[in-house]
Short mmCIF file of C-alpha atoms (C1' of nucleotides) in Angstrom, two decimals:
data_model
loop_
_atom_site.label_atom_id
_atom_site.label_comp_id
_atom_site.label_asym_id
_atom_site.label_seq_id
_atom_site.Cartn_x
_atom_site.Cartn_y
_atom_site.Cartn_z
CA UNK A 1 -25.38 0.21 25.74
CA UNK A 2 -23.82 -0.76 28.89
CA UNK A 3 -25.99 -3.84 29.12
CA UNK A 4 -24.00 -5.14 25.84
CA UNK A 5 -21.09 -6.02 28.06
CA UNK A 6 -22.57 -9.65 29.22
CA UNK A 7 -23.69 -10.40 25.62
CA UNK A 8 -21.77 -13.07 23.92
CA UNK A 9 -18.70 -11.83 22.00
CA UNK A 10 -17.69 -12.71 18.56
CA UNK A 11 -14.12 -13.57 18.58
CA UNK A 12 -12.08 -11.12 16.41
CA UNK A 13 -9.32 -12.32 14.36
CA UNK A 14 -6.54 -10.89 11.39
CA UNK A 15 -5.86 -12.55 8.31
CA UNK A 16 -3.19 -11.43 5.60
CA UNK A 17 -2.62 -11.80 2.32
CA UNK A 18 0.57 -11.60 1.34
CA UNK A 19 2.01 -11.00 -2.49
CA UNK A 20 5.15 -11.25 -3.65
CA UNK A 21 6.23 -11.14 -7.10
CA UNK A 22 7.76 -13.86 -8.76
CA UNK A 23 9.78 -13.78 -12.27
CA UNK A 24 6.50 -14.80 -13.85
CA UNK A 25 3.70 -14.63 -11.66
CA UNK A 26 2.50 -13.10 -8.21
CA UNK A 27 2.83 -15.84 -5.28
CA UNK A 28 0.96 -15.61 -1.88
CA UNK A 29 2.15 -16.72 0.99
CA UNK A 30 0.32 -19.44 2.89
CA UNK A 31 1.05 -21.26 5.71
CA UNK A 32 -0.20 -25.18 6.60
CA UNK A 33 -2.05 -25.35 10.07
CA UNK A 34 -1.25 -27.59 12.74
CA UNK A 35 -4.15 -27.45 14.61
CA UNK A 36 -7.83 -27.84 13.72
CA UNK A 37 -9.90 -26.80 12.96
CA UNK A 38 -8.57 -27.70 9.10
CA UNK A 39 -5.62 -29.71 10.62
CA UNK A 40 -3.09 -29.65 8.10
CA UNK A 41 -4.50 -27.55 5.31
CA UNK A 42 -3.03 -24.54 3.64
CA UNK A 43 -4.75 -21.24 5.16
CA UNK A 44 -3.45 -17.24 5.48
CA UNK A 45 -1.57 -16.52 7.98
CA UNK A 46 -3.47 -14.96 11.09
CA UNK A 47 -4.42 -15.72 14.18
CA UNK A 48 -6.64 -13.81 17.19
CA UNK A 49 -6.68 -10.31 17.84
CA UNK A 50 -4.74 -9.44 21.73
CA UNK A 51 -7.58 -6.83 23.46
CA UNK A 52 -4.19 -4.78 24.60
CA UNK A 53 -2.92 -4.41 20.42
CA UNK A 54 -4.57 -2.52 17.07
CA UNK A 55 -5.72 -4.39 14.06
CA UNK A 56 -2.17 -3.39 12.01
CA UNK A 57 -0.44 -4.64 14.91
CA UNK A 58 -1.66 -7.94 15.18
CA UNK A 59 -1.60 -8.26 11.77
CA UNK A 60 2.07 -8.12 11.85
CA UNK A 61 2.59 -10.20 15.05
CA UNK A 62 0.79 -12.78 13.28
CA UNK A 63 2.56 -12.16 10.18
CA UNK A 64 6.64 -12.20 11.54
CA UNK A 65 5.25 -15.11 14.14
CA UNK A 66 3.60 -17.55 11.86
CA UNK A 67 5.96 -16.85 8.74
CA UNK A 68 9.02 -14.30 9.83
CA UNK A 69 8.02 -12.11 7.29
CA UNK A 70 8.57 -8.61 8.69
CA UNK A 71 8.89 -4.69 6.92
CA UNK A 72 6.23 -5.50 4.15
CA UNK A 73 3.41 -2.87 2.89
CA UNK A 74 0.16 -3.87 4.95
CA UNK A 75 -2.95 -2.20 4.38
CA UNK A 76 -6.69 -3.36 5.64
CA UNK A 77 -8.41 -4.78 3.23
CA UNK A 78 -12.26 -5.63 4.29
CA UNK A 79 -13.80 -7.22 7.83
CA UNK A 80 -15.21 -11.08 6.78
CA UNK A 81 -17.89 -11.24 8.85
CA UNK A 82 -20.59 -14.86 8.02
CA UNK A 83 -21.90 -16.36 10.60
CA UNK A 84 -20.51 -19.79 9.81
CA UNK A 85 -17.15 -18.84 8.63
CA UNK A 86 -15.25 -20.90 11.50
CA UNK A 87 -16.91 -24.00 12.62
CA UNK A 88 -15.86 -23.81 16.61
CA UNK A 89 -17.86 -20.34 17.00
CA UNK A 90 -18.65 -17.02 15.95
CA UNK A 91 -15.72 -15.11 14.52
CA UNK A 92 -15.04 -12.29 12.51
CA UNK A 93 -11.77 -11.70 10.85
CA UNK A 94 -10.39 -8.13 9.50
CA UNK A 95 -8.47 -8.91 6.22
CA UNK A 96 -5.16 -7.46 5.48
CA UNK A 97 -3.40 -7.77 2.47
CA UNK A 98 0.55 -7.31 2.35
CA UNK A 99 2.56 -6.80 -0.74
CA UNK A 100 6.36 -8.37 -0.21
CA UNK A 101 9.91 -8.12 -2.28
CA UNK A 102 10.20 -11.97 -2.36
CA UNK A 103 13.66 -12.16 -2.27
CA UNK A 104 14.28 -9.95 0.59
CA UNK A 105 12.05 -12.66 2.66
CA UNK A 106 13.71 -16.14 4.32
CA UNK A 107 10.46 -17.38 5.26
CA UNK A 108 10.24 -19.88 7.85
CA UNK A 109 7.60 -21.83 9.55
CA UNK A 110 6.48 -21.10 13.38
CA UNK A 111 4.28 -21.27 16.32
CA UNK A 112 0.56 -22.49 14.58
CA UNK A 113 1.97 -22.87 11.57
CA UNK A 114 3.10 -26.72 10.18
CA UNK A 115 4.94 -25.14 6.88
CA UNK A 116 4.95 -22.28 5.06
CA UNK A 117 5.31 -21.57 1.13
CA UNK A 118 4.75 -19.04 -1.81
CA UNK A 119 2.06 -20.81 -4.11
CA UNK A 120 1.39 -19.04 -7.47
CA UNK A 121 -2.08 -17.52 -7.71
CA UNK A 122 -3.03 -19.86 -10.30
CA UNK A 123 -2.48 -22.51 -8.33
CA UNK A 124 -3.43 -22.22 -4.73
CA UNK A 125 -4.45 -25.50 -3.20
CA UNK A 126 -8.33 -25.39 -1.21
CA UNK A 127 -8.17 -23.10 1.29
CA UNK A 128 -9.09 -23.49 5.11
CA UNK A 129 -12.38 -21.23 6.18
CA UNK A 130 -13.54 -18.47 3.65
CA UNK A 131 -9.62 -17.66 2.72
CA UNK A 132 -10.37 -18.62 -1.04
CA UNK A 133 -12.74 -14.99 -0.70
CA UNK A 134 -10.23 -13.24 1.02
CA UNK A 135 -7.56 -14.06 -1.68
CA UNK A 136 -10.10 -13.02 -4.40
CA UNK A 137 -11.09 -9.95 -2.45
CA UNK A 138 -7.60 -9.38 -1.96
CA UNK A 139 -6.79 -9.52 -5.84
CA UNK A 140 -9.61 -7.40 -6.77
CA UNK A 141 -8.09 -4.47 -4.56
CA UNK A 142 -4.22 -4.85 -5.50
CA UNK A 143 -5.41 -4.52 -9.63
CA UNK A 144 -7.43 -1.85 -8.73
CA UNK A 145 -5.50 0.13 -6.42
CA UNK A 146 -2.21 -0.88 -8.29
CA UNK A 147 -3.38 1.56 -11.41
CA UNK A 148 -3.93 4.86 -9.32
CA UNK A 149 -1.44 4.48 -6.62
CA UNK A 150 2.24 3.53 -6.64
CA UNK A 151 2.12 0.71 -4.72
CA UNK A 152 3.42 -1.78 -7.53
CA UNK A 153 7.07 -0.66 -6.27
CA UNK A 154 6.26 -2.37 -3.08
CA UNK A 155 6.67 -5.54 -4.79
CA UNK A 156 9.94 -4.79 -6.45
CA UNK A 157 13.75 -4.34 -5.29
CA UNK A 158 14.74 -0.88 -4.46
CA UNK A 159 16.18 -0.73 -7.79
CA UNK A 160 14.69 -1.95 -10.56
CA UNK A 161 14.82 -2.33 -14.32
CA UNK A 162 11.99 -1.11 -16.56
CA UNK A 163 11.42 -4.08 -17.89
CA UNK A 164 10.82 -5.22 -14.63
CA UNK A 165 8.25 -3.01 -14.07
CA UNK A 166 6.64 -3.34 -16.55
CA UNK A 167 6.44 -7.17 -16.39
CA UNK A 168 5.02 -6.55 -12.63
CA UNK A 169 1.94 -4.34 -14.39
CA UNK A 170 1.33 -6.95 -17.12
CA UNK A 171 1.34 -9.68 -14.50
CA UNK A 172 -1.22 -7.94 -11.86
CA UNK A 173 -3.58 -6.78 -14.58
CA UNK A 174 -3.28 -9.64 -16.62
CA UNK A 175 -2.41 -8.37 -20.23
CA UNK A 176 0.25 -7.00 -22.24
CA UNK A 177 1.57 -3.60 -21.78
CA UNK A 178 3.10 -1.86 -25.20
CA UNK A 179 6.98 -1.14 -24.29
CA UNK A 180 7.66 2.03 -25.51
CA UNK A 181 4.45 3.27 -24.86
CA UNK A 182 5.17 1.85 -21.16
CA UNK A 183 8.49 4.04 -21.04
CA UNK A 184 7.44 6.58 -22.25
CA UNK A 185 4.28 7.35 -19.65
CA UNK A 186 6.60 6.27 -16.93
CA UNK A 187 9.17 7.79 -17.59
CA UNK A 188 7.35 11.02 -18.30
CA UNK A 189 5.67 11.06 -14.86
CA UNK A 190 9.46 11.88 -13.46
CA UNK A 191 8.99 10.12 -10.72
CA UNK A 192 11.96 7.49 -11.55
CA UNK A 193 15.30 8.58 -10.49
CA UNK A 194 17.52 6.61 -13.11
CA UNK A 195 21.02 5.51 -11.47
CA UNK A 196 24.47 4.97 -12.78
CA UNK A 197 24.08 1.26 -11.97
CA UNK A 198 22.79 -1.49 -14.71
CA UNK A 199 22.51 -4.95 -14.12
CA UNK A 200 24.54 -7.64 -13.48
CA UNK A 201 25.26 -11.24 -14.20
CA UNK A 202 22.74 -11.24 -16.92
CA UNK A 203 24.11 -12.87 -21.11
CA UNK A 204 23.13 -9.88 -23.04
CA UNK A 205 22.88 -6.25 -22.77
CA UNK A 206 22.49 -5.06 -19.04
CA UNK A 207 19.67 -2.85 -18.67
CA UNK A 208 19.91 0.62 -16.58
CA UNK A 209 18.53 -0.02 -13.18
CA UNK A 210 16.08 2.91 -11.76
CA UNK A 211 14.67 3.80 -8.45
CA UNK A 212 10.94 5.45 -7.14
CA UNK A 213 11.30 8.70 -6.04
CA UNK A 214 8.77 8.50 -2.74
CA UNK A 215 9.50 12.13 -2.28
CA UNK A 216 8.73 13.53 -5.10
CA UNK A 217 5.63 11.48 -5.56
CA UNK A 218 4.66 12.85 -1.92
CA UNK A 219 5.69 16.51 -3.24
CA UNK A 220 3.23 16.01 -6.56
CA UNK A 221 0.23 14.22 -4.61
CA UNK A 222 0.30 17.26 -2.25
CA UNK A 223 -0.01 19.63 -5.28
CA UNK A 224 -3.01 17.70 -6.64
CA UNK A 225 -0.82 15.20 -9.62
CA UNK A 226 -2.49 11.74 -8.96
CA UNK A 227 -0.55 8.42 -10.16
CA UNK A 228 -2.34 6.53 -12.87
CA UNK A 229 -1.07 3.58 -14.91
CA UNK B 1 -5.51 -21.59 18.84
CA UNK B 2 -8.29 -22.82 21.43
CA UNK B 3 -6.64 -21.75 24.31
CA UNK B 4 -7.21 -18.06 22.81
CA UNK B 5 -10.86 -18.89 23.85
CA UNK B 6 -9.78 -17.75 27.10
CA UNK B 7 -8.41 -14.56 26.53
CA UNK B 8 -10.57 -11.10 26.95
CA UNK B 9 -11.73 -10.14 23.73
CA UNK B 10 -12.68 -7.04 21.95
CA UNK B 11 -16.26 -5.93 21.69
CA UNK B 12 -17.12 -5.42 18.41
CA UNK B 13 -19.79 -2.66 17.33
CA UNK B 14 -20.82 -1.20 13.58
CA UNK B 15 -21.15 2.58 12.62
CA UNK B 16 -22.64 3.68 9.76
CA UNK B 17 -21.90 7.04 7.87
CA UNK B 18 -25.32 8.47 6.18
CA UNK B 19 -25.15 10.45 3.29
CA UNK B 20 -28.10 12.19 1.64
CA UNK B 21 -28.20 14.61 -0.68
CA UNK B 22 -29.74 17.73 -0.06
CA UNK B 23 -30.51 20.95 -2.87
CA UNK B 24 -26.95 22.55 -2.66
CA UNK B 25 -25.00 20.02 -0.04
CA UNK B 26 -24.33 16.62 1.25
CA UNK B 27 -25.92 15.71 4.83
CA UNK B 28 -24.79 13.40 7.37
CA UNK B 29 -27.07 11.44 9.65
CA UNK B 30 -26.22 11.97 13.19
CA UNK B 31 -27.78 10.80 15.97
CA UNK B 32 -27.52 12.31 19.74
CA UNK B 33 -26.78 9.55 22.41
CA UNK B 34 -28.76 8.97 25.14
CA UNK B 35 -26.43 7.77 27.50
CA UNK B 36 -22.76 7.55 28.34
CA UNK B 37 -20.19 7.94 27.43
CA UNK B 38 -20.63 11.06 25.31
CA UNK B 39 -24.18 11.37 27.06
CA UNK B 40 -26.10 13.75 24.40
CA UNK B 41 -22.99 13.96 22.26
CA UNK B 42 -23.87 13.68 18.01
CA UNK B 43 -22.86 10.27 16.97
CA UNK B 44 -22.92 8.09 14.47
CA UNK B 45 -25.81 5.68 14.00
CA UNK B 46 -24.40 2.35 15.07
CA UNK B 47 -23.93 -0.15 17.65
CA UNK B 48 -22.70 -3.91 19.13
CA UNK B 49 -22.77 -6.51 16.79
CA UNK B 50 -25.17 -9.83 17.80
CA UNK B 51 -23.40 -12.72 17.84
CA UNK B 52 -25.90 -14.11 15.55
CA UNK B 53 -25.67 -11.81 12.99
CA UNK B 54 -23.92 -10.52 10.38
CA UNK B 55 -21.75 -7.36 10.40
CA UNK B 56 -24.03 -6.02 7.35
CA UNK B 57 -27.23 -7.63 9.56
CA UNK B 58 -25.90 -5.91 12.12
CA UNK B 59 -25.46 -2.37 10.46
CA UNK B 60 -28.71 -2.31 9.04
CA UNK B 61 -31.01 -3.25 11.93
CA UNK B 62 -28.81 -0.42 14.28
CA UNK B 63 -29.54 2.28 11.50
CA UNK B 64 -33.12 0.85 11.33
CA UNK B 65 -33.51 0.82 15.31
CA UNK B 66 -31.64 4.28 16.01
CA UNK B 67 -33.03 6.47 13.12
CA UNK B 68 -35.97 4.59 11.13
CA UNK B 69 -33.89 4.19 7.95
CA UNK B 70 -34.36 1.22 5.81
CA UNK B 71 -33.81 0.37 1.94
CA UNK B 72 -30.44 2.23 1.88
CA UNK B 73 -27.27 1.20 -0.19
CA UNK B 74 -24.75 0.18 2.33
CA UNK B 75 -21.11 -0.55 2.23
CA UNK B 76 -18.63 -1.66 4.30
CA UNK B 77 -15.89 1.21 4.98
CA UNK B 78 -12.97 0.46 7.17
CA UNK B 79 -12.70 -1.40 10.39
CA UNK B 80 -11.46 0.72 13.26
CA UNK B 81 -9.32 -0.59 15.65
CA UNK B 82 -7.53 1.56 18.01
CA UNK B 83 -6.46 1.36 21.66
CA UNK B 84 -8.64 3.99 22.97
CA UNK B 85 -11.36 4.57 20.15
CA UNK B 86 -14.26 3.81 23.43
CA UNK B 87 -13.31 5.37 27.11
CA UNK B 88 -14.97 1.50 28.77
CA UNK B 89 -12.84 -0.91 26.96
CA UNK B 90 -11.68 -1.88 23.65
CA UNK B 91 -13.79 -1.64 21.28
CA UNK B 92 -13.75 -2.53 17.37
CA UNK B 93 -16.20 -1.31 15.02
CA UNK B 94 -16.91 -1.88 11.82
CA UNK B 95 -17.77 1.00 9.75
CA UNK B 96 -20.47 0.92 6.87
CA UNK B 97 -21.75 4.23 5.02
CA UNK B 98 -25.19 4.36 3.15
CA UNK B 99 -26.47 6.49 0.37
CA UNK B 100 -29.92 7.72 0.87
CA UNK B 101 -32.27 9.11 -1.09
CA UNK B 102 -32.93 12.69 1.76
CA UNK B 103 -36.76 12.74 0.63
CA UNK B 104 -37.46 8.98 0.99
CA UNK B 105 -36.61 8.52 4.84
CA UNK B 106 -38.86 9.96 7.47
CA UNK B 107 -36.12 10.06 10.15
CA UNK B 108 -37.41 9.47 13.95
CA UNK B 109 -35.13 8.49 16.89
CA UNK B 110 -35.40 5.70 18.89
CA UNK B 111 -33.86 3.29 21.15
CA UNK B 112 -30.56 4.42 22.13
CA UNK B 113 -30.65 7.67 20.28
CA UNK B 114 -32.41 11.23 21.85
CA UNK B 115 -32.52 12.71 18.74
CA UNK B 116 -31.61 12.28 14.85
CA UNK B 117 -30.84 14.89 11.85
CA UNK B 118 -28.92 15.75 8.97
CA UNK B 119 -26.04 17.83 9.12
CA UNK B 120 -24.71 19.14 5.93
CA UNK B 121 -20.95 17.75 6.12
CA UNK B 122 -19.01 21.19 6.53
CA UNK B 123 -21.23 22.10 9.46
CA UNK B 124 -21.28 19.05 11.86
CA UNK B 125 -21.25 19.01 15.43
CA UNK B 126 -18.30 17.91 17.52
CA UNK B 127 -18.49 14.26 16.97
CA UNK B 128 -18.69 11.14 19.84
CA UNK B 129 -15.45 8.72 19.68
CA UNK B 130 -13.65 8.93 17.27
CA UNK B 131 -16.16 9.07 14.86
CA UNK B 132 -15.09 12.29 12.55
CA UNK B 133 -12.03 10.51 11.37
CA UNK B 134 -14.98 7.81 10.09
CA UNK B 135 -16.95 10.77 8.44
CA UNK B 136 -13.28 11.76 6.89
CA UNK B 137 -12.82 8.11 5.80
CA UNK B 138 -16.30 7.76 4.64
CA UNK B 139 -16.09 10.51 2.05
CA UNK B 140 -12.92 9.83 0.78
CA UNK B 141 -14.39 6.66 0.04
CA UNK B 142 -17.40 8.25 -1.59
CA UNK B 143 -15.56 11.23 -3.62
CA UNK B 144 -13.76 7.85 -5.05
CA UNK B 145 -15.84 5.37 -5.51
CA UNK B 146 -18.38 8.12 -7.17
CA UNK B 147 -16.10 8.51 -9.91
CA UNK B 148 -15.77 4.78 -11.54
CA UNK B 149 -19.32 3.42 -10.07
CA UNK B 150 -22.57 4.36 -10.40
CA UNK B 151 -23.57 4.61 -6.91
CA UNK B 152 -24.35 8.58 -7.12
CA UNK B 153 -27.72 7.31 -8.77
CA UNK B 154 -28.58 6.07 -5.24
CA UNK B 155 -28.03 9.21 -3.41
CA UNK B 156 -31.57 10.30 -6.45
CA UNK B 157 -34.67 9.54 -6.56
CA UNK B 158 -35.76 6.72 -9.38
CA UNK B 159 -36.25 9.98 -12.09
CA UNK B 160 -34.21 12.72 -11.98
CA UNK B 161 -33.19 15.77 -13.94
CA UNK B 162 -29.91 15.87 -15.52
CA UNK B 163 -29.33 19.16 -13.92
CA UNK B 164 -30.08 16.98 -10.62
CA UNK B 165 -26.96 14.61 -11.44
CA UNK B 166 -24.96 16.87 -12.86
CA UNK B 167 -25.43 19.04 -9.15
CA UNK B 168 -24.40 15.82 -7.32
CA UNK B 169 -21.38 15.34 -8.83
CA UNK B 170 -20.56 18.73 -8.70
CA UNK B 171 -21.29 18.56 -4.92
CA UNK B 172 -19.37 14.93 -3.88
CA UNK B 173 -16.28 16.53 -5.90
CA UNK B 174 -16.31 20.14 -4.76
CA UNK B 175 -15.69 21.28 -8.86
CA UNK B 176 -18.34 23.05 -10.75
CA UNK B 177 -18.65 20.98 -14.28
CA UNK B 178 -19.35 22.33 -17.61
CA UNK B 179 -23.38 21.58 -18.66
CA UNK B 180 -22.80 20.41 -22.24
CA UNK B 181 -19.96 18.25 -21.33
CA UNK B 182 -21.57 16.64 -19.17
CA UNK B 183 -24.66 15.91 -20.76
CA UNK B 184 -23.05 14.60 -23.61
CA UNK B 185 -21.09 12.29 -21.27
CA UNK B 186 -23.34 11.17 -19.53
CA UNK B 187 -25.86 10.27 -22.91
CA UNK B 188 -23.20 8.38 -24.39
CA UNK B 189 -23.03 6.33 -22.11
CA UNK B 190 -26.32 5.37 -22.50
CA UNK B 191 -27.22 4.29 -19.52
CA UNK B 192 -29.95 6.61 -19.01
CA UNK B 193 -33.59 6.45 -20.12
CA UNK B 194 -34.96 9.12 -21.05
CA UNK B 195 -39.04 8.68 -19.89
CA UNK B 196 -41.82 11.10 -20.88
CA UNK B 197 -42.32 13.30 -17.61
CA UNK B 198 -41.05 16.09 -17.19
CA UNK B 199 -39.87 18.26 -13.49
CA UNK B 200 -43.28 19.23 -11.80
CA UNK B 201 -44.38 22.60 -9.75
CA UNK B 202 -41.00 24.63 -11.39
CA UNK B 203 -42.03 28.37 -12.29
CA UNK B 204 -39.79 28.29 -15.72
CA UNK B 205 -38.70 25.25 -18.21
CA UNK B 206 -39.70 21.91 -16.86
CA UNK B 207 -37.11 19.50 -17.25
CA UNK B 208 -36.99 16.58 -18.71
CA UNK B 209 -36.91 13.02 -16.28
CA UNK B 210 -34.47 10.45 -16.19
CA UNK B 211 -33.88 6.91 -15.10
CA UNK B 212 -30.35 4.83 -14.40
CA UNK B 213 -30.79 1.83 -16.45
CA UNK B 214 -29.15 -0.50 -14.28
CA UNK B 215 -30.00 -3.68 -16.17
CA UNK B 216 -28.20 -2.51 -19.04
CA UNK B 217 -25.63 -1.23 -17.01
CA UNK B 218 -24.48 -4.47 -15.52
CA UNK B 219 -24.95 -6.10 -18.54
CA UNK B 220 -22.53 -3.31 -20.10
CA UNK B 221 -20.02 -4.17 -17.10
CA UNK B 222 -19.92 -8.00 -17.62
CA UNK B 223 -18.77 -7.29 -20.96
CA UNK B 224 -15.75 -5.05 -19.74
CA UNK B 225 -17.42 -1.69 -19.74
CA UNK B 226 -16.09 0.54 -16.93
CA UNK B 227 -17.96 3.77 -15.83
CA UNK B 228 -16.23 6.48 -15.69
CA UNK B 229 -17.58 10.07 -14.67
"C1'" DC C 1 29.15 -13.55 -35.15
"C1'" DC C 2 25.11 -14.87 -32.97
"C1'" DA C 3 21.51 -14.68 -29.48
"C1'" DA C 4 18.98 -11.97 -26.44
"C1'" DA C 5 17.10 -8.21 -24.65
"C1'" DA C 6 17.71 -2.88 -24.33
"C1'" DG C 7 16.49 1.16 -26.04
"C1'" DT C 8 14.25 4.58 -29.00
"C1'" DG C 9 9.98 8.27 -32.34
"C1'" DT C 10 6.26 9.07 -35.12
"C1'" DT C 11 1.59 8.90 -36.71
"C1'" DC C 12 -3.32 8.68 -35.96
"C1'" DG C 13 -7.72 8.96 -33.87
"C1'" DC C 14 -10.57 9.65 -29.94
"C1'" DG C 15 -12.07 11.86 -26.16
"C1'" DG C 16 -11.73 15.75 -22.94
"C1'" DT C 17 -12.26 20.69 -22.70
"C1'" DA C 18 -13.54 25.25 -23.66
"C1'" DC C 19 -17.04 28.08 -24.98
"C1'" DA C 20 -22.39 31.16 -25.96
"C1'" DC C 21 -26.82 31.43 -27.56
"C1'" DC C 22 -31.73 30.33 -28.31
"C1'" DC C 23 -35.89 28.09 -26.28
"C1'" DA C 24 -39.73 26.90 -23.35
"C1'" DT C 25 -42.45 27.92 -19.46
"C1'" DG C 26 -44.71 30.25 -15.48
"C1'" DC C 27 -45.89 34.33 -13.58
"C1'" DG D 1 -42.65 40.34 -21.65
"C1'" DC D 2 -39.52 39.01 -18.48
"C1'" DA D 3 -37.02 36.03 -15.53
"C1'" DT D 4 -35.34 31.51 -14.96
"C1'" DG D 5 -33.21 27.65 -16.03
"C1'" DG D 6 -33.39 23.94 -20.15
"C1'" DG D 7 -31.26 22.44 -23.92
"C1'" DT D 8 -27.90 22.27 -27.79
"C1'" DG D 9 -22.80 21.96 -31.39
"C1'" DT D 10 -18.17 22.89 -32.78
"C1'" DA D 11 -13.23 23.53 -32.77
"C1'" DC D 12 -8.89 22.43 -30.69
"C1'" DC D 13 -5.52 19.87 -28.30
"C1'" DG D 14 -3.32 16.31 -25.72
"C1'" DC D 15 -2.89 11.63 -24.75
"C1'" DG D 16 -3.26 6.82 -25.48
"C1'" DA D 17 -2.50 3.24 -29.01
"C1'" DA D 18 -0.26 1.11 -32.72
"C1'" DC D 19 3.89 -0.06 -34.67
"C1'" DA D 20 9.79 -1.98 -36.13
"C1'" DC D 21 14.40 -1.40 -36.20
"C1'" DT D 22 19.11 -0.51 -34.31
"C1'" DT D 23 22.30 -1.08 -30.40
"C1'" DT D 24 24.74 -3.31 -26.79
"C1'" DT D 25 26.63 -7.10 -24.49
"C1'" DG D 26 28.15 -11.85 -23.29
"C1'" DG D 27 29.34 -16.12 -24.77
#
DNA sequence: CCAAAAGTGTTCGCGGTACACCCATGC
DNA sequence: GCATGGGTGTACCGCGAACACTTTTGG
């Protein structure tokens, strides 16, 4: 294999994702280039991989450079890998998808990036490259994985109101949830640590606020209980 | 971003995890390098990506060139991307894992590989790289994915046995499963035709034969059907 | 007192699970 | 005729789904 070396490389590159959940809808986070290729479109955030940092790491360099979004839930999510997918050369990108607490996040633009903004799903302007695929890809994996795994409180405050969560299920899988019946499966799972605190500022009846109990999901996963919608 | 041009860059190789299914376990396909590093170490099947190919190009031709194995479901896995996953320089790989049908696939080493053979999964050989954590990966992934797709049919030949399936399943989630439940899951799904041969060269009952009905099976899926073991 | 959302139980039907015996075939 | 696996039905229980009214609070 040691011939490989002189063979021409394929650049390597990390792209994210990024969710973050609006009062109404999920928003990603997209940033406007300011260099071509696609001069001036929207595109993920992402940039080249450094040969002296991991995939995850990069993937957040890129992330807290291009956007200063920082302390989100990253996962990989699938390596893009067409032949024509950037039109200077050959390079392959490993996807990431992140899943942010929008509020917590004063995004600002930097280094390649022109601007940066939270568009709604529905609504996402043409994409630079193959990042319209990436998004869908990305989508595809967040309603799937959102049903079997907790990862749905990544996109919330620490504490939350069950109506809140249960507005973030009907919004990633895209239909109505029943609201007792919601409680009630929740709430059965014990895995919700209710608090004395309710919310605030709000004209009617404030409703109790709750928070995930990590630990106790870790404890049950280890004994075999799996998560599930 | 074109001064990144410059930089070193990763080299970027594909491994691919092989599983076939033999009478009472799952085998890997291994092969045993040729040359450093891990001279005459068991490895997985893989290799560096062309620059004019794609990563699923890529994956295929190495498991053709290193083991003879064509006509296999493959899937991307997981890109790897640590520091010090190759003891030469960094090194990315994208890893892939097939389902194979064992009987099918007249195995024969070539190219960079010594030797090749199956290795039933709770028996394999100290691995090259860091290539167990891929097995690990690559079985999760299967003992998953088994459950809510119908990829297990591709680990079978085209007409099986329901006491063939229902030993697959039993083996990819380590659980012995009742007969009559299963068979009347299974046929209510109706996804299976039942043709008019029965087992052959069996010294009691010959069972009846099988076949996955994919057609109707995507057709089923379009309309919001979801498998489910 | 009115508007707005919080909070709360019961019934029904389906699907998962547990469970044991007779049948067909080859030797 | 015997050994080996093939093939079959029923009863119970738990869980998901459907469904509407009272309570609390702020303005």
């Amino acid at each position: 294999m040691s011939h490989s070396y002189e063979y021409p490389r394929a650049a390597l590159t990390v792209d994210c994702v990024v969710f973050g959940l609006d009062v109404d809808d999920l928003k990603v986070l997209l940033i406007q280039r300011k260099l071509p290729p696609y001069q001036h479109a929207w595109a993920l955030p992402g940039g080249f991989v450094h040969v002296d940092e991991t995939l995850d790491e990069a993937a957040r360099r890129e992330l807290a450079e291009e956007s200063g979004i920082t302390d989100v839930y990253l996962e990989q999510l699938y390596t893009f890998g067409e032949l024509d997918r950037d039109p200077r050369e050959r390079v392959v990108s490993v996807a990431y998808y992140a899943l942010a607490k929008l509020s917590d996040h004063r995004i600002r633009a930097a280094t390649d990036a022109e601007r940066v903004a939270w568009f709604a799903l529905d609504g996402l302007p043409r994409l630079a490259f193959d990042h319209a695929r990436i998004v869908e890809k990305a989508i595809e994996r967040l309603r799937g994985k959102v049903r079997y795994t907790p990862i749905g409180f990544e996109l919330l405050p620490p504490r939350f109101t069950l109506t809140q969560l249960q507005r973030l299920y009907e919004i990633v899988l895209m239909r109505p949830l029943d609201k007792r019946n919601f409680r009630k499966k929740l709430l059965s799972m014990d895995l919700l640590i209710e608090t004395d605190e309710v919310e605030q500022g709000v004209r009617h009846r404030a409703a109790r606020l709750y928070r995930f109990d990590r630990k106790k999901y870790e404890k049950l996963t280890r004994q075999g209980f799996s998560f599930d919608l």
